mmCIF file of C-alpha atoms and ligand atoms in Angstrom:
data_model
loop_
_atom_site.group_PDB
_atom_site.id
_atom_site.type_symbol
_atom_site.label_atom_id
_atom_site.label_comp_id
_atom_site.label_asym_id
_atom_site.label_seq_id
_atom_site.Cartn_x
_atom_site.Cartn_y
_atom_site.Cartn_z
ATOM 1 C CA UNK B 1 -16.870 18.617 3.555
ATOM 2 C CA UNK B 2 -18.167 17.533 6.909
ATOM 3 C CA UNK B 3 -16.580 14.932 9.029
ATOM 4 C CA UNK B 4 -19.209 12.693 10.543
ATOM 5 C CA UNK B 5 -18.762 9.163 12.962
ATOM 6 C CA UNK B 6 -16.304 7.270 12.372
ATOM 7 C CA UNK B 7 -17.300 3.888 9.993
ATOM 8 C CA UNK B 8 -14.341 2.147 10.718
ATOM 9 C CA UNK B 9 -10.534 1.699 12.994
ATOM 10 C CA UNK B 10 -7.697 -0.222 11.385
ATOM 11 C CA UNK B 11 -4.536 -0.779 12.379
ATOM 12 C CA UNK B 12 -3.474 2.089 11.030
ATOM 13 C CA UNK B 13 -6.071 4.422 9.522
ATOM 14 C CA UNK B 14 -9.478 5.656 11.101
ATOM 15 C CA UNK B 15 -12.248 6.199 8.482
ATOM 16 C CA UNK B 16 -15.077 8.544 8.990
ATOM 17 C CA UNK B 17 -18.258 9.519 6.628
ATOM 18 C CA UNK B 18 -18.751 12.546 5.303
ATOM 19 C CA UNK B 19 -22.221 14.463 4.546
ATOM 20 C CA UNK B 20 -21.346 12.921 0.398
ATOM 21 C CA UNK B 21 -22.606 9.309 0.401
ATOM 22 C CA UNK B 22 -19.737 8.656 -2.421
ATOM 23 C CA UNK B 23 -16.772 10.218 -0.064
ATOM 24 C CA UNK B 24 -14.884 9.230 3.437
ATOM 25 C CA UNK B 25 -12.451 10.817 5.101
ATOM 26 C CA UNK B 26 -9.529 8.576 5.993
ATOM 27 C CA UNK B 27 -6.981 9.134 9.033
ATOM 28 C CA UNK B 28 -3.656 8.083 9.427
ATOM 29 C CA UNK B 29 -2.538 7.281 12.653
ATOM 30 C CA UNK B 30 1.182 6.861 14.030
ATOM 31 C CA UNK B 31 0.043 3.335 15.465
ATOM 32 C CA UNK B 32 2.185 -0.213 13.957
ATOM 33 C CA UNK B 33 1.502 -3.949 13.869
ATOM 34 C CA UNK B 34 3.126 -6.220 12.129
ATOM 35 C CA UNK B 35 2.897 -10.268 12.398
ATOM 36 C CA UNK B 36 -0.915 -10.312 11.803
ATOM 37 C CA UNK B 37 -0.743 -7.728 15.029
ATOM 38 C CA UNK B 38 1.011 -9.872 16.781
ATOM 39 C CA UNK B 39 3.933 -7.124 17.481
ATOM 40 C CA UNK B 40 2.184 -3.782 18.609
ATOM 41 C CA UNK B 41 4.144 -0.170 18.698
ATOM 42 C CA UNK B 42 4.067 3.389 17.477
ATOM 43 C CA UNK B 43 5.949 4.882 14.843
ATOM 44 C CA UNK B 44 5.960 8.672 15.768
ATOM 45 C CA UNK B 45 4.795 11.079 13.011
ATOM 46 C CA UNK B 46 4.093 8.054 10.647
ATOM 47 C CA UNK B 47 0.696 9.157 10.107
ATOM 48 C CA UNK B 48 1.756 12.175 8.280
ATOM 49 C CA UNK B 49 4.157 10.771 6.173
ATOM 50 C CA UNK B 50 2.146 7.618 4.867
ATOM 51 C CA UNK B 51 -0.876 10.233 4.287
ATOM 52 C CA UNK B 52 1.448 12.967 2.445
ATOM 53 C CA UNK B 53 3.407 10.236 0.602
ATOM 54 C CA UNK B 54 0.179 8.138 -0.572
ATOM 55 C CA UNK B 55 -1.413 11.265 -1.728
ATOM 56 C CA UNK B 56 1.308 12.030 -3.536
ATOM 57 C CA UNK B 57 2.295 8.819 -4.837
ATOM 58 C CA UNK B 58 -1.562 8.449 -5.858
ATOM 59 C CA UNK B 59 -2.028 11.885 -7.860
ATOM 60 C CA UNK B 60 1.191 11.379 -10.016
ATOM 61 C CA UNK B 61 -0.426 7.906 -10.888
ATOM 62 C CA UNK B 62 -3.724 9.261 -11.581
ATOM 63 C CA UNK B 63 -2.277 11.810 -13.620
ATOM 64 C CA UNK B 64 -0.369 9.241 -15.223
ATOM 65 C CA UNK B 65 -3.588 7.130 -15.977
ATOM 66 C CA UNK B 66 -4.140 5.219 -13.287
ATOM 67 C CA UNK B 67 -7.807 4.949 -11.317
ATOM 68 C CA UNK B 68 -7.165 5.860 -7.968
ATOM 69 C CA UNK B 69 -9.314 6.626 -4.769
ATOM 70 C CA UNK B 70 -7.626 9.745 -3.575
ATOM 71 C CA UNK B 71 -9.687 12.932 -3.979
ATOM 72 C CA UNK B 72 -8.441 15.565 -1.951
ATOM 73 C CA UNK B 73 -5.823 16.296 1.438
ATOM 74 C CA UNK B 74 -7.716 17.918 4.445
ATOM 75 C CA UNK B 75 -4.830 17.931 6.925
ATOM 76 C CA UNK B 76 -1.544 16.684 7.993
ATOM 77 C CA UNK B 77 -3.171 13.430 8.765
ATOM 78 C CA UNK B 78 -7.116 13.381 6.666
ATOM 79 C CA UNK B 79 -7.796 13.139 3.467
ATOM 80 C CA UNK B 80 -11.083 13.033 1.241
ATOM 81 C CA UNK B 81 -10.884 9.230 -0.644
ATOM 82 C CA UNK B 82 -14.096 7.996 -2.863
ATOM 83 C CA UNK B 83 -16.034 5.681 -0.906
ATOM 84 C CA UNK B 84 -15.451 1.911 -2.093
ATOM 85 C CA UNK B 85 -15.534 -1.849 -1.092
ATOM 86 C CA UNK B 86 -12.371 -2.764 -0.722
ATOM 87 C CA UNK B 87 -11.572 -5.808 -2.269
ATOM 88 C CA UNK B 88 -10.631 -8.443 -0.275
ATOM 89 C CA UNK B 89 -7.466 -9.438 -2.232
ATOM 90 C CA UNK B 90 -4.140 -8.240 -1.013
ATOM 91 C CA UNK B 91 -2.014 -7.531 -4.106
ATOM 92 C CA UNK B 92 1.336 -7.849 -3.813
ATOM 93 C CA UNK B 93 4.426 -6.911 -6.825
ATOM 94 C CA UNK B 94 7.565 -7.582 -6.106
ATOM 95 C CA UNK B 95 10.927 -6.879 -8.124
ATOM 96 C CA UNK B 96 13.592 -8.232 -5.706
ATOM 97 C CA UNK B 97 13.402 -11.482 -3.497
ATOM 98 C CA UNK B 98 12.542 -10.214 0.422
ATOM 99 C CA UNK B 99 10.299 -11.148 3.060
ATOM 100 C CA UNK B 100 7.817 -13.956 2.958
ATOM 101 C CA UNK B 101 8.750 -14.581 -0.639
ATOM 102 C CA UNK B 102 12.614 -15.421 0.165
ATOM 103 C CA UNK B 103 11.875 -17.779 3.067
ATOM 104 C CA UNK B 104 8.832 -19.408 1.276
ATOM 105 C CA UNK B 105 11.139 -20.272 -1.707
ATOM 106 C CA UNK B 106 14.786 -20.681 0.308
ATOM 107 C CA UNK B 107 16.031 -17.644 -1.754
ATOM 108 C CA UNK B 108 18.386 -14.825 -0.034
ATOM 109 C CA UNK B 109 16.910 -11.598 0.128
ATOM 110 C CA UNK B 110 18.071 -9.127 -2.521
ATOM 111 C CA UNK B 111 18.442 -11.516 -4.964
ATOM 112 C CA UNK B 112 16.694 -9.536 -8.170
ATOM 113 C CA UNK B 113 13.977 -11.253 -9.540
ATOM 114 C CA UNK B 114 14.037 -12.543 -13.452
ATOM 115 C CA UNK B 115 10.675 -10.627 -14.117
ATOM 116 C CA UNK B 116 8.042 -8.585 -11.098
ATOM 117 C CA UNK B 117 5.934 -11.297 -10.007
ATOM 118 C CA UNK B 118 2.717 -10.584 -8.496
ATOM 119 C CA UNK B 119 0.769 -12.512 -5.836
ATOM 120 C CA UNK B 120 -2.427 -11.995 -4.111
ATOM 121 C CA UNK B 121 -3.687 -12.915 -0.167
ATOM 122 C CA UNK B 122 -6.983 -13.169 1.229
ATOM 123 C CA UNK B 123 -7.823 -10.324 3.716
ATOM 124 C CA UNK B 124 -8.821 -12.462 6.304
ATOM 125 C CA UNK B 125 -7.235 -11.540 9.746
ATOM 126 C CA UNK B 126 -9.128 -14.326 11.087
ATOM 127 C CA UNK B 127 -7.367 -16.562 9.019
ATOM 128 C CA UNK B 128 -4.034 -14.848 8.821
ATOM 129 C CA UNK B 129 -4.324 -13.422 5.192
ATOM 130 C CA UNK B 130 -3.686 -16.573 3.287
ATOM 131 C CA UNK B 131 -2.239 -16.772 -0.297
ATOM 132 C CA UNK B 132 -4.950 -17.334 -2.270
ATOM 133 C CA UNK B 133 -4.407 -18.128 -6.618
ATOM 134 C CA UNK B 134 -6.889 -16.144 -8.799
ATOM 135 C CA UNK B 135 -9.123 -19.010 -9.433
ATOM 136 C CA UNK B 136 -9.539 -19.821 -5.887
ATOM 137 C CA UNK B 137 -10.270 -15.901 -5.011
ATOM 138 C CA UNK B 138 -12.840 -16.037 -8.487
ATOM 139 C CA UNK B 139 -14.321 -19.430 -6.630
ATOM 140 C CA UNK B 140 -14.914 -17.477 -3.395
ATOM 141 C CA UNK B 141 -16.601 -14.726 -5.617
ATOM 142 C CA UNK B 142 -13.840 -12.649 -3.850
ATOM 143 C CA UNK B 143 -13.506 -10.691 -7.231
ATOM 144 C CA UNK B 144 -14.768 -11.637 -10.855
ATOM 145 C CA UNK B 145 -12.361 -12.842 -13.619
ATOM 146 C CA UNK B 146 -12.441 -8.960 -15.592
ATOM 147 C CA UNK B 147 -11.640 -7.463 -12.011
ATOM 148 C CA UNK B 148 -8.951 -9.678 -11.351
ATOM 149 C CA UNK B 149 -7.836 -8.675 -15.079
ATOM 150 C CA UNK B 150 -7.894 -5.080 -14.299
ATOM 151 C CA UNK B 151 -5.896 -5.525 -11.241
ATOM 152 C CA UNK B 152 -3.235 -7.148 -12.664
ATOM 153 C CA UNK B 153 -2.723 -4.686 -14.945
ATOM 154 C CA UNK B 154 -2.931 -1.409 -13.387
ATOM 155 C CA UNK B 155 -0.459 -3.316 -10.399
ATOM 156 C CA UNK B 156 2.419 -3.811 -12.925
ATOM 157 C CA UNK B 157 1.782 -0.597 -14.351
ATOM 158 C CA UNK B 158 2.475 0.984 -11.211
ATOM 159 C CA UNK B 159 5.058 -1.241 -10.873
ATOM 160 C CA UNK B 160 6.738 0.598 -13.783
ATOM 161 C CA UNK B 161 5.772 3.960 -12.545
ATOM 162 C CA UNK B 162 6.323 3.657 -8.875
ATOM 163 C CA UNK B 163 10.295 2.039 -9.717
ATOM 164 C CA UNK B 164 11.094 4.961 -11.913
ATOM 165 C CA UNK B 165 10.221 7.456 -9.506
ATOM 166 C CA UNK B 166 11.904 5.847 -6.469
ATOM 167 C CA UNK B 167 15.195 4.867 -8.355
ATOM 168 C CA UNK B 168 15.112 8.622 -9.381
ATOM 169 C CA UNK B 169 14.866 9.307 -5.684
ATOM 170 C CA UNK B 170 17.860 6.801 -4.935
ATOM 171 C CA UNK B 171 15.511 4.235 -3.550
ATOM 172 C CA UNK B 172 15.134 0.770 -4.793
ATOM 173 C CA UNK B 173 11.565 0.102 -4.612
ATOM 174 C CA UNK B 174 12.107 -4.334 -3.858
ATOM 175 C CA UNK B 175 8.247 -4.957 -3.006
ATOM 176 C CA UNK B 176 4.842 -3.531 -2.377
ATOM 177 C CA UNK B 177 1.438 -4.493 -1.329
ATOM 178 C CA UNK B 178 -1.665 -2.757 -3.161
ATOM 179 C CA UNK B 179 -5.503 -2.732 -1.932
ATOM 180 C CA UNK B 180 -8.215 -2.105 -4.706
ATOM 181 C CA UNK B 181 -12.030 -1.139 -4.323
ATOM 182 C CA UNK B 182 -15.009 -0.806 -6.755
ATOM 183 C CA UNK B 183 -16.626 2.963 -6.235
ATOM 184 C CA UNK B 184 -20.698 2.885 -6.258
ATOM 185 C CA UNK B 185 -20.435 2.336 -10.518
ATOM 186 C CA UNK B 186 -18.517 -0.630 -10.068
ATOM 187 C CA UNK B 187 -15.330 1.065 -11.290
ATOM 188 C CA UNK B 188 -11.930 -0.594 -9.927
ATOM 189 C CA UNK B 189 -9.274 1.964 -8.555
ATOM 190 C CA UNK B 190 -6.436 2.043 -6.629
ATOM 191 C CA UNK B 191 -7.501 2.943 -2.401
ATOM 192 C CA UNK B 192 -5.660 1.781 0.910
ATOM 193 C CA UNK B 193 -2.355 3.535 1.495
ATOM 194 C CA UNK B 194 1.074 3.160 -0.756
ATOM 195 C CA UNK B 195 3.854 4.316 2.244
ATOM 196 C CA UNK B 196 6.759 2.720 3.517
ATOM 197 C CA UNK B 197 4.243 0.518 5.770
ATOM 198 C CA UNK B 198 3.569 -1.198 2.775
ATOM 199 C CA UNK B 199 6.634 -0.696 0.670
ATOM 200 C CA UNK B 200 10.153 -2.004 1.215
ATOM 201 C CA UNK B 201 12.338 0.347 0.096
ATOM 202 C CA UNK B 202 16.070 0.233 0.190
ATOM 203 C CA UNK B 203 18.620 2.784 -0.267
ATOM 204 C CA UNK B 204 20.068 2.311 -3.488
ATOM 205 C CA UNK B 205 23.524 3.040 -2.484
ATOM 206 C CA UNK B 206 24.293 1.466 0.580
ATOM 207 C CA UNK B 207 21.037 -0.940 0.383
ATOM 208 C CA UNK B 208 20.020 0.548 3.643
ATOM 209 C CA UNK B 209 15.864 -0.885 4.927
ATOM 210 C CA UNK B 210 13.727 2.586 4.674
ATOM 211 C CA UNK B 211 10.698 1.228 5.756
ATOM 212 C CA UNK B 212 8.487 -0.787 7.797
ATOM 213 C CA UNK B 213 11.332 -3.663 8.109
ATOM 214 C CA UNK B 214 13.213 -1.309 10.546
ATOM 215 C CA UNK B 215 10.096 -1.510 12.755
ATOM 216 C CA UNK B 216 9.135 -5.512 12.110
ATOM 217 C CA UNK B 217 13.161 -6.483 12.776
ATOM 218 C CA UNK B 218 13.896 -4.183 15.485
ATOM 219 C CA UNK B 219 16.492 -2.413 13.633
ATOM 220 C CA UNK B 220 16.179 1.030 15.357
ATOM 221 C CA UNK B 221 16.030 4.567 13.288
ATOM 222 C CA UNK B 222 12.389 3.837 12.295
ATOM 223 C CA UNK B 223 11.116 7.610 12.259
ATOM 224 C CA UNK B 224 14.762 8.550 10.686
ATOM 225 C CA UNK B 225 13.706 6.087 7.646
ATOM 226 C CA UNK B 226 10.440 7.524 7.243
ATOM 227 C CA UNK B 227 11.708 10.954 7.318
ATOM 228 C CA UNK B 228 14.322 9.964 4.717
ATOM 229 C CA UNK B 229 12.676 8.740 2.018
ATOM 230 C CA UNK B 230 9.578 11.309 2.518
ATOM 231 C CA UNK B 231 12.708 13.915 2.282
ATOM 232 C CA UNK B 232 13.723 12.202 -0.915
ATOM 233 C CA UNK B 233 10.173 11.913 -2.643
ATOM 234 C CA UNK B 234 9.184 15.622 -1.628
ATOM 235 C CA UNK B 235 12.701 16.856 -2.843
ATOM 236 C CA UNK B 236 12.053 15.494 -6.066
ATOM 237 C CA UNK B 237 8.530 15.801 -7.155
ATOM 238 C CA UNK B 238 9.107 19.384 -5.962
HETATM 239 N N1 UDP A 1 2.776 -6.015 3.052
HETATM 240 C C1 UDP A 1 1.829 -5.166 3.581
HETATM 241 N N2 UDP A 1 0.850 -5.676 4.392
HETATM 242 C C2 UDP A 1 0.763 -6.997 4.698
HETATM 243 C C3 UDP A 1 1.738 -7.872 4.152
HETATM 244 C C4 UDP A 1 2.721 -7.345 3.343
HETATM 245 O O1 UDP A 1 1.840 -3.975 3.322
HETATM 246 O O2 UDP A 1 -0.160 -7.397 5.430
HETATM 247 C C5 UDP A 1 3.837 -5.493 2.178
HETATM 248 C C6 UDP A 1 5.188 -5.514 2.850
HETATM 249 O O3 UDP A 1 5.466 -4.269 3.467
HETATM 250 C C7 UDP A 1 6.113 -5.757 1.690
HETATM 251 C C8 UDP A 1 5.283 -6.562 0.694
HETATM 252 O O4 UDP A 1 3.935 -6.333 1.048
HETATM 253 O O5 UDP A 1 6.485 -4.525 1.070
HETATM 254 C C9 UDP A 1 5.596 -8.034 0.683
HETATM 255 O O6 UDP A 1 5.486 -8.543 1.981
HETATM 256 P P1 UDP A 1 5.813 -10.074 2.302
HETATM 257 O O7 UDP A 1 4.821 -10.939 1.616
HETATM 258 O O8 UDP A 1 7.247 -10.332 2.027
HETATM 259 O O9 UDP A 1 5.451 -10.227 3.820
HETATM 260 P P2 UDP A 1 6.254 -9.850 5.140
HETATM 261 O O10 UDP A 1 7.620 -10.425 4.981
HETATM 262 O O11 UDP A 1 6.203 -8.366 5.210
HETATM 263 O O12 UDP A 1 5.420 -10.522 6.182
#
């Protein structure tokens, strides 16, 4: 596969086309925002644990049934993803109160939630990613009623697959945020990046933050976290 220009820089991930019209080549950098990119840093050697841990976390799901983007790993850092359009819906599960969802409803974080609840935000950086309900984001033709269907059903899925791997790890897996796309035939399937960027994950023990938290709080021992739960997930799906 041939890496051509670049299409694309996120905060996080470069994308480049390949010679195949249906495939990309994504890659992970060590670079962090959080706040909307309000708070700027670098998270050394992130980029090759969010691209060995997504690819792995994405094959055991697709083995496991679910759609996903992920074709092949290239590198330490690239891998070969189907070409989609992303869309514009940030999904997020969540299993334990934390984040915007305890201050939003005056809960304290950690306290378990009664059943995963799911939410979705509009990827709009211009407007800050606002929570959007699913008949505003059908409304806004963001995504069609069936899509929306779909989504919701392959996100608690993984839900139920992604929390018994991690507790079998001896990480609680509290929240996540999911990004889907539509390949050329319309299909819907899993693409963006599931890492501890987008993950909070907490030691199940001690209840120690092993993700992106220790970066957004200034908690120190960012690259430590990383390393540890990569450790944990490699160690076990060895
Ligand atoms: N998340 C993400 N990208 C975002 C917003 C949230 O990956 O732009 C993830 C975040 O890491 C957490 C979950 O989604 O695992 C829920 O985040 P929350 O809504 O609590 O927002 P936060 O408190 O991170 O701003």
């Amino acid at each position: 596969m041939e890496k051509k220009e670049q299409l694309y820089e996120g905060k996080a991930k470069k994308v480049y086309r390949t010679n195949d019209p249906e495939r990309l080549i994504v890659d992970y950098k060590d670079d962090a925002t959080a706040f909307n990119g309000l708070k700027k840093g670098s998270i050394s050697g992130k980029g090759v644990i969010n691209n060995k841990m997504s690819n792995l976390l994405m094959a055991k799901l697709e083995k496991d049934g679910i759609p996903t983007h992920f074709v092949e790993e290239l590198s330490d850092r690239e891998t070969l993803v189907k070409r989609v359009s992303i869309v514009p819906l940030e999904v997020i599960i969540r299993n334990i109160a934390a984040g915007s969802f305890a201050k939003r409803y005056g809960v304290e974080e950690g306290t378990p939630l009664e059943i995963p609840t799911i939410e979705f935000s509009y990827k709009n950086d211009a407007l800050g990613d606002p929570l959007i309900n699913t008949y505003h984001a059908i409304a806004l033709k963001l995504a069609t009623e069936a899509e929306i269907e779909t989504i919701k059903k392959y996100a608690f899925e993984i839900n139920r697959q992604l929390q018994a791997l991690w507790k079998e790890c001896g990480v609680t897996l509290v929240d996540f945020k999911l990004e889907f796309g539509k390949t050329s035939d319309g299909t819907v399937v899993l693409a963006d990046e599931i890492s501890p960027d987008t993950c909070r994950l907490w030691d199940s023990e001690t209840g120690e933050k092993l993700d992106k938290d220790r970066f957004r709080r200034d908690l120190g021992g960012v690259e430590a976290a990383y390393e540890e739960v990569m450790k944990r997930l490699s160690g076990h799906m060895a």
